[in-house]
Amino acid sequence: MSFVEYGDTIKDGDTAIVFLGHESMFPVKVQHGTVTQTKYGVIRHSTDLIGKKYGSKVTCSKGGWVFILHPTPELWTMNLPHRTQILYSTDISIITMMLELKPGSIVCESGTGSGSLSHALIRTVAPTGHLYTVEFHQQRAEKARQEFREHGVEHLVTVTNQDVCKNGFGVSNVADAVFLDIPSPWEAIGHAKSALKAEGGRICSFSPCIEQVQRTCLAMEEYGFTEINTLEILLRVYNVRTISLQIPDLGKAAEDNSSSGFDSSKPSHQGSPCANLQQGTVQFKSGVPLREVVGHTGYLTFATKS
């Protein structure tokens, strides 16, 4: 099993996603002899999971059932254990596009955090690219290494435990892109420029406060970056549901026909829509936005080393 390559069959040691519903799922490490408790009953890994195909419908001990899904970066972002605040698919998608990443790209990242963005970057640059990710916190760095190893992507990523603002990324003139998610990104702009290839590359900084953005932009200008721009992505989700609306009262059909110059006594107009229109309600499908919408997450500042 790998987050980069798809496998048909569930194997011992795999990380799988137990899907109970669109708003209810969780990851599980498949191990021989282990059981997992759900609200629908027990899942026995040896008999219910190992050897079955991903996407299978598994019946639990109480008679309920779940689906077992192959892990992807998107599913991992929704279900990973949070060690820090994470980036979600809304920001990850624009970061991947604006950094112009593709298979074979070399990317430097700081900090690693919970690995949400890291998994998406690895999937994007695979199979010939590489991710150099730096994490200041030692325990988080060790946990990230363990997860990358369990997820079968350790050959595509190098995790370094150090302060990127003081010691940089540990590489020079190799990266196509650099991503910063640290409290003081302006202190790492010089190291980011050194990590980027001599012929140029792209940089992105994620910051929740506009004051951080201002200092980062000034540092980017000082180090000669161009095409500096900042944006914020706001997601608005719609639910498709059946709603009822009142039919407007347009007046009597005879009055409408008279004002339009039609003779309502003629049989040809007896079946007109106006003649059958009565005040009431009508039901139809519509997209309705959620009452609670995710607001500000952070500002994304992009620039180019020319």
Short mmCIF file of N, CA and C in Angstrom, two decimals, residues 139-270:
data_model
loop_
_atom_site.label_atom_id
_atom_site.label_comp_id
_atom_site.label_asym_id
_atom_site.label_seq_id
_atom_site.Cartn_x
_atom_site.Cartn_y
_atom_site.Cartn_z
N GLN A 139 9.88 15.76 18.11
CA GLN A 139 8.90 14.68 18.16
C GLN A 139 8.00 14.67 16.93
N ARG A 140 7.62 15.86 16.46
CA ARG A 140 6.79 15.91 15.25
C ARG A 140 7.58 15.44 14.03
N ALA A 141 8.86 15.76 13.98
CA ALA A 141 9.70 15.30 12.87
C ALA A 141 9.80 13.77 12.88
N GLU A 142 10.01 13.17 14.05
CA GLU A 142 10.11 11.71 14.15
C GLU A 142 8.79 11.04 13.79
N LYS A 143 7.68 11.63 14.23
CA LYS A 143 6.36 11.08 13.89
C LYS A 143 6.10 11.17 12.39
N ALA A 144 6.53 12.26 11.77
CA ALA A 144 6.36 12.40 10.32
C ALA A 144 7.15 11.33 9.57
N ARG A 145 8.40 11.10 9.99
CA ARG A 145 9.21 10.04 9.37
C ARG A 145 8.51 8.69 9.47
N GLN A 146 7.96 8.40 10.64
CA GLN A 146 7.27 7.13 10.85
C GLN A 146 6.07 6.99 9.92
N GLU A 147 5.28 8.06 9.80
CA GLU A 147 4.10 8.01 8.93
C GLU A 147 4.49 7.84 7.48
N PHE A 148 5.50 8.57 7.01
CA PHE A 148 5.93 8.43 5.62
C PHE A 148 6.40 7.00 5.34
N ARG A 149 7.07 6.39 6.32
CA ARG A 149 7.54 5.02 6.16
C ARG A 149 6.36 4.05 6.10
N GLU A 150 5.39 4.22 7.00
CA GLU A 150 4.21 3.35 7.01
C GLU A 150 3.36 3.52 5.76
N HIS A 151 3.38 4.70 5.17
CA HIS A 151 2.57 4.99 4.00
C HIS A 151 3.28 4.69 2.68
N GLY A 152 4.49 4.16 2.76
CA GLY A 152 5.19 3.73 1.56
C GLY A 152 5.72 4.84 0.69
N VAL A 153 6.03 6.01 1.27
CA VAL A 153 6.52 7.13 0.47
C VAL A 153 7.85 7.66 0.99
N GLU A 154 8.53 6.88 1.86
CA GLU A 154 9.76 7.38 2.48
C GLU A 154 10.87 7.64 1.47
N HIS A 155 10.82 6.96 0.30
CA HIS A 155 11.85 7.18 -0.72
C HIS A 155 11.65 8.49 -1.48
N LEU A 156 10.52 9.15 -1.26
CA LEU A 156 10.22 10.40 -1.97
C LEU A 156 10.35 11.63 -1.08
N VAL A 157 10.73 11.44 0.19
CA VAL A 157 10.76 12.57 1.12
C VAL A 157 11.94 12.44 2.06
N THR A 158 12.54 13.58 2.40
CA THR A 158 13.60 13.67 3.40
C THR A 158 13.14 14.61 4.49
N VAL A 159 13.06 14.09 5.73
CA VAL A 159 12.62 14.89 6.87
C VAL A 159 13.84 15.34 7.67
N THR A 160 13.95 16.63 7.92
CA THR A 160 15.06 17.18 8.68
C THR A 160 14.53 17.93 9.89
N ASN A 161 15.13 17.67 11.06
CA ASN A 161 14.75 18.35 12.29
C ASN A 161 15.75 19.47 12.58
N GLN A 162 15.38 20.71 12.22
CA GLN A 162 16.23 21.85 12.49
C GLN A 162 15.42 23.14 12.33
N ASP A 163 16.02 24.25 12.71
CA ASP A 163 15.39 25.56 12.59
C ASP A 163 15.70 26.12 11.21
N VAL A 164 14.68 26.19 10.36
CA VAL A 164 14.90 26.63 8.99
C VAL A 164 15.33 28.10 8.93
N CYS A 165 14.92 28.90 9.92
CA CYS A 165 15.29 30.32 9.92
C CYS A 165 16.78 30.51 10.17
N LYS A 166 17.41 29.57 10.90
CA LYS A 166 18.83 29.67 11.21
C LYS A 166 19.68 28.79 10.30
N ASN A 167 19.19 27.59 9.99
CA ASN A 167 20.01 26.60 9.29
C ASN A 167 19.54 26.28 7.88
N GLY A 168 18.43 26.83 7.43
CA GLY A 168 17.96 26.59 6.08
C GLY A 168 17.37 25.21 5.88
N PHE A 169 17.32 24.78 4.62
CA PHE A 169 16.68 23.52 4.26
C PHE A 169 17.68 22.36 4.12
N GLY A 170 18.97 22.63 4.22
CA GLY A 170 19.97 21.59 4.07
C GLY A 170 20.32 21.27 2.64
N VAL A 171 19.76 22.02 1.66
CA VAL A 171 20.07 21.82 0.25
C VAL A 171 20.24 23.20 -0.40
N SER A 172 20.95 23.25 -1.51
CA SER A 172 21.19 24.52 -2.22
C SER A 172 21.03 24.33 -3.72
N ASN A 173 20.35 25.28 -4.35
CA ASN A 173 20.23 25.33 -5.81
C ASN A 173 19.64 24.06 -6.43
N VAL A 174 18.65 23.44 -5.74
CA VAL A 174 18.06 22.21 -6.26
C VAL A 174 16.54 22.30 -6.41
N ALA A 175 15.89 23.21 -5.69
CA ALA A 175 14.44 23.20 -5.60
C ALA A 175 13.77 23.97 -6.74
N ASP A 176 12.66 23.43 -7.19
CA ASP A 176 11.80 24.13 -8.14
C ASP A 176 10.82 25.04 -7.41
N ALA A 177 10.53 24.70 -6.15
CA ALA A 177 9.56 25.48 -5.38
C ALA A 177 9.85 25.34 -3.90
N VAL A 178 9.45 26.37 -3.14
CA VAL A 178 9.61 26.38 -1.69
C VAL A 178 8.28 26.79 -1.06
N PHE A 179 7.92 26.08 0.01
CA PHE A 179 6.70 26.44 0.75
C PHE A 179 7.06 26.68 2.21
N LEU A 180 6.55 27.79 2.77
CA LEU A 180 6.82 28.16 4.16
C LEU A 180 5.51 28.25 4.94
N ASP A 181 5.46 27.54 6.05
CA ASP A 181 4.33 27.63 6.98
C ASP A 181 4.92 27.69 8.38
N ILE A 182 5.50 28.84 8.72
CA ILE A 182 6.19 29.06 9.97
C ILE A 182 5.80 30.42 10.53
N PRO A 183 6.01 30.65 11.84
CA PRO A 183 5.57 31.91 12.45
C PRO A 183 6.26 33.16 11.88
N SER A 184 7.52 33.05 11.51
CA SER A 184 8.25 34.22 10.99
C SER A 184 8.89 33.88 9.65
N PRO A 185 8.08 33.77 8.60
CA PRO A 185 8.60 33.36 7.29
C PRO A 185 9.62 34.35 6.72
N TRP A 186 9.54 35.62 7.09
CA TRP A 186 10.48 36.60 6.55
C TRP A 186 11.93 36.28 6.92
N GLU A 187 12.12 35.54 8.02
CA GLU A 187 13.47 35.18 8.43
C GLU A 187 14.04 34.02 7.61
N ALA A 188 13.19 33.34 6.83
CA ALA A 188 13.64 32.20 6.04
C ALA A 188 13.68 32.49 4.55
N ILE A 189 13.37 33.71 4.12
CA ILE A 189 13.33 34.04 2.70
C ILE A 189 14.71 33.88 2.06
N GLY A 190 15.76 34.30 2.77
CA GLY A 190 17.12 34.15 2.23
C GLY A 190 17.49 32.70 2.02
N HIS A 191 17.15 31.83 2.98
CA HIS A 191 17.42 30.39 2.83
C HIS A 191 16.58 29.78 1.71
N ALA A 192 15.36 30.29 1.55
CA ALA A 192 14.51 29.79 0.46
C ALA A 192 15.12 30.14 -0.89
N LYS A 193 15.64 31.35 -1.01
CA LYS A 193 16.28 31.75 -2.27
C LYS A 193 17.49 30.87 -2.55
N SER A 194 18.26 30.53 -1.51
CA SER A 194 19.43 29.67 -1.70
C SER A 194 19.04 28.26 -2.11
N ALA A 195 17.89 27.77 -1.61
CA ALA A 195 17.45 26.42 -1.93
C ALA A 195 16.93 26.30 -3.36
N LEU A 196 16.37 27.40 -3.90
CA LEU A 196 15.82 27.37 -5.25
C LEU A 196 16.94 27.26 -6.29
N LYS A 197 16.59 26.72 -7.44
CA LYS A 197 17.56 26.56 -8.52
C LYS A 197 18.07 27.93 -8.99
N ALA A 198 19.28 27.93 -9.52
CA ALA A 198 19.88 29.18 -9.98
C ALA A 198 19.05 29.84 -11.08
N GLU A 199 18.40 29.02 -11.92
CA GLU A 199 17.61 29.58 -13.01
C GLU A 199 16.25 30.09 -12.56
N GLY A 200 15.90 29.89 -11.28
CA GLY A 200 14.66 30.45 -10.76
C GLY A 200 13.72 29.41 -10.21
N GLY A 201 12.61 29.86 -9.68
CA GLY A 201 11.61 28.97 -9.10
C GLY A 201 10.53 29.79 -8.40
N ARG A 202 9.61 29.08 -7.76
CA ARG A 202 8.46 29.72 -7.13
C ARG A 202 8.52 29.52 -5.62
N ILE A 203 7.95 30.46 -4.87
CA ILE A 203 7.88 30.38 -3.42
C ILE A 203 6.48 30.73 -2.97
N CYS A 204 6.03 30.07 -1.90
CA CYS A 204 4.73 30.37 -1.31
C CYS A 204 4.89 30.41 0.21
N SER A 205 4.25 31.39 0.83
CA SER A 205 4.25 31.51 2.28
C SER A 205 2.81 31.57 2.78
N PHE A 206 2.49 30.73 3.77
CA PHE A 206 1.15 30.72 4.37
C PHE A 206 1.22 31.38 5.74
N SER A 207 0.40 32.42 5.95
CA SER A 207 0.38 33.13 7.22
C SER A 207 -1.05 33.50 7.59
N PRO A 208 -1.43 33.32 8.85
CA PRO A 208 -2.80 33.68 9.26
C PRO A 208 -3.01 35.17 9.51
N CYS A 209 -1.93 35.94 9.74
CA CYS A 209 -2.06 37.36 10.09
C CYS A 209 -1.50 38.24 8.97
N ILE A 210 -2.17 39.35 8.72
CA ILE A 210 -1.75 40.24 7.64
C ILE A 210 -0.43 40.93 7.97
N GLU A 211 -0.12 41.11 9.27
CA GLU A 211 1.16 41.70 9.64
C GLU A 211 2.32 40.80 9.23
N GLN A 212 2.11 39.47 9.33
CA GLN A 212 3.13 38.53 8.86
C GLN A 212 3.32 38.66 7.35
N VAL A 213 2.22 38.83 6.64
CA VAL A 213 2.27 38.97 5.18
C VAL A 213 3.07 40.21 4.79
N GLN A 214 2.84 41.32 5.50
CA GLN A 214 3.53 42.56 5.17
C GLN A 214 5.04 42.42 5.32
N ARG A 215 5.50 41.83 6.43
CA ARG A 215 6.93 41.67 6.64
C ARG A 215 7.52 40.68 5.65
N THR A 216 6.75 39.65 5.28
CA THR A 216 7.24 38.66 4.32
C THR A 216 7.40 39.27 2.94
N CYS A 217 6.44 40.10 2.54
CA CYS A 217 6.53 40.75 1.23
C CYS A 217 7.73 41.69 1.16
N LEU A 218 8.00 42.43 2.24
CA LEU A 218 9.16 43.31 2.27
C LEU A 218 10.46 42.51 2.15
N ALA A 219 10.51 41.35 2.82
CA ALA A 219 11.70 40.50 2.73
C ALA A 219 11.86 39.93 1.32
N MET A 220 10.76 39.55 0.68
CA MET A 220 10.82 39.04 -0.68
C MET A 220 11.37 40.10 -1.64
N GLU A 221 10.89 41.32 -1.50
CA GLU A 221 11.42 42.41 -2.33
C GLU A 221 12.91 42.63 -2.08
N GLU A 222 13.31 42.56 -0.82
CA GLU A 222 14.72 42.78 -0.47
C GLU A 222 15.62 41.74 -1.12
N TYR A 223 15.14 40.50 -1.23
CA TYR A 223 15.95 39.42 -1.81
C TYR A 223 15.73 39.27 -3.32
N GLY A 224 15.03 40.20 -3.93
CA GLY A 224 14.92 40.22 -5.38
C GLY A 224 13.84 39.37 -5.98
N PHE A 225 12.87 38.93 -5.19
CA PHE A 225 11.75 38.17 -5.75
C PHE A 225 10.81 39.11 -6.49
N THR A 226 10.19 38.59 -7.53
CA THR A 226 9.26 39.37 -8.34
C THR A 226 7.90 38.69 -8.37
N GLU A 227 6.92 39.33 -9.02
CA GLU A 227 5.55 38.81 -9.15
C GLU A 227 4.97 38.45 -7.79
N ILE A 228 5.19 39.32 -6.81
CA ILE A 228 4.70 39.07 -5.45
C ILE A 228 3.20 39.37 -5.39
N ASN A 229 2.42 38.41 -4.96
CA ASN A 229 0.98 38.64 -4.81
C ASN A 229 0.44 37.78 -3.67
N THR A 230 -0.58 38.29 -3.00
CA THR A 230 -1.19 37.62 -1.85
C THR A 230 -2.67 37.39 -2.14
N LEU A 231 -3.16 36.23 -1.78
CA LEU A 231 -4.57 35.91 -1.97
C LEU A 231 -5.09 35.08 -0.80
N GLU A 232 -6.40 35.00 -0.73
CA GLU A 232 -7.07 34.22 0.31
C GLU A 232 -8.18 33.42 -0.34
N ILE A 233 -8.26 32.13 -0.03
CA ILE A 233 -9.26 31.26 -0.63
C ILE A 233 -10.37 31.00 0.39
N LEU A 234 -11.60 31.37 0.04
CA LEU A 234 -12.76 31.13 0.90
C LEU A 234 -13.68 30.13 0.23
N LEU A 235 -14.02 29.06 0.94
CA LEU A 235 -14.84 27.98 0.39
C LEU A 235 -16.29 28.14 0.84
N ARG A 236 -17.20 28.04 -0.10
CA ARG A 236 -18.63 28.09 0.22
C ARG A 236 -19.29 26.82 -0.32
N VAL A 237 -19.76 25.98 0.57
CA VAL A 237 -20.33 24.68 0.21
C VAL A 237 -21.84 24.81 0.07
N TYR A 238 -22.39 24.15 -0.94
CA TYR A 238 -23.84 24.14 -1.17
C TYR A 238 -24.38 22.73 -0.99
N ASN A 239 -25.55 22.64 -0.35
CA ASN A 239 -26.28 21.39 -0.24
C ASN A 239 -27.41 21.38 -1.26
N VAL A 240 -27.53 20.29 -2.02
CA VAL A 240 -28.65 20.15 -2.95
C VAL A 240 -29.82 19.53 -2.20
N ARG A 241 -30.92 20.26 -2.12
CA ARG A 241 -32.06 19.76 -1.36
C ARG A 241 -33.37 20.20 -2.02
N THR A 242 -34.46 19.60 -1.60
CA THR A 242 -35.79 19.96 -2.10
C THR A 242 -36.34 21.10 -1.25
N ILE A 243 -36.73 22.18 -1.90
CA ILE A 243 -37.31 23.32 -1.19
C ILE A 243 -38.67 23.65 -1.77
N SER A 244 -39.49 24.34 -0.99
CA SER A 244 -40.83 24.74 -1.41
C SER A 244 -40.91 26.26 -1.50
N LEU A 245 -41.46 26.75 -2.60
CA LEU A 245 -41.67 28.18 -2.79
C LEU A 245 -43.12 28.44 -3.14
N GLN A 246 -43.64 29.56 -2.65
CA GLN A 246 -45.02 29.92 -2.93
C GLN A 246 -45.17 30.43 -4.35
N ILE A 247 -46.22 29.98 -5.02
CA ILE A 247 -46.50 30.45 -6.37
C ILE A 247 -47.07 31.87 -6.28
N PRO A 248 -46.52 32.79 -7.03
CA PRO A 248 -47.01 34.18 -6.93
C PRO A 248 -48.43 34.32 -7.47
N ASP A 249 -49.20 35.21 -6.88
CA ASP A 249 -50.57 35.50 -7.32
C ASP A 249 -50.49 36.53 -8.45
N LEU A 250 -50.74 36.10 -9.67
CA LEU A 250 -50.64 36.96 -10.85
C LEU A 250 -51.99 37.52 -11.28
N GLY A 251 -53.01 37.30 -10.49
CA GLY A 251 -54.33 37.81 -10.85
C GLY A 251 -55.14 36.76 -11.59
N LYS A 252 -56.42 37.08 -11.87
CA LYS A 252 -57.30 36.15 -12.55
C LYS A 252 -56.87 35.96 -14.00
N ALA A 253 -57.08 34.75 -14.49
CA ALA A 253 -56.70 34.44 -15.86
C ALA A 253 -57.48 35.28 -16.86
N ALA A 254 -58.78 35.56 -16.55
CA ALA A 254 -59.60 36.33 -17.48
C ALA A 254 -59.07 37.75 -17.62
N GLU A 255 -58.65 38.35 -16.48
CA GLU A 255 -58.12 39.70 -16.54
C GLU A 255 -56.82 39.75 -17.32
N ASP A 256 -55.97 38.71 -17.14
CA ASP A 256 -54.71 38.66 -17.86
C ASP A 256 -54.96 38.55 -19.36
N ASN A 257 -55.93 37.68 -19.72
CA ASN A 257 -56.21 37.49 -21.14
C ASN A 257 -56.81 38.73 -21.76
N SER A 258 -57.65 39.42 -20.99
CA SER A 258 -58.29 40.63 -21.52
C SER A 258 -57.26 41.73 -21.74
N SER A 259 -56.35 41.89 -20.76
CA SER A 259 -55.35 42.94 -20.90
C SER A 259 -54.37 42.64 -22.02
N SER A 260 -54.27 41.39 -22.40
CA SER A 260 -53.35 41.01 -23.47
C SER A 260 -54.01 41.03 -24.83
N GLY A 261 -55.32 41.30 -24.86
CA GLY A 261 -56.01 41.38 -26.14
C GLY A 261 -56.52 40.04 -26.63
N PHE A 262 -56.61 39.03 -25.73
CA PHE A 262 -57.11 37.72 -26.13
C PHE A 262 -58.56 37.57 -25.70
N ASP A 263 -59.31 36.78 -26.45
CA ASP A 263 -60.70 36.47 -26.11
C ASP A 263 -60.72 35.19 -25.31
N SER A 264 -61.03 35.29 -24.00
CA SER A 264 -60.98 34.10 -23.14
C SER A 264 -62.08 33.11 -23.45
N SER A 265 -63.11 33.51 -24.24
CA SER A 265 -64.21 32.59 -24.55
C SER A 265 -63.83 31.60 -25.62
N LYS A 266 -62.72 31.85 -26.32
CA LYS A 266 -62.32 30.94 -27.38
C LYS A 266 -61.76 29.65 -26.79
N PRO A 267 -62.15 28.50 -27.33
CA PRO A 267 -61.67 27.21 -26.78
C PRO A 267 -60.16 27.08 -26.82
N SER A 268 -59.52 27.73 -27.80
CA SER A 268 -58.08 27.54 -27.99
C SER A 268 -57.28 28.05 -26.80
N HIS A 269 -57.92 28.92 -25.93
CA HIS A 269 -57.19 29.48 -24.79
C HIS A 269 -57.64 28.87 -23.47
N GLN A 270 -58.54 27.87 -23.51
CA GLN A 270 -59.04 27.29 -22.26
C GLN A 270 -57.93 26.56 -21.51
#
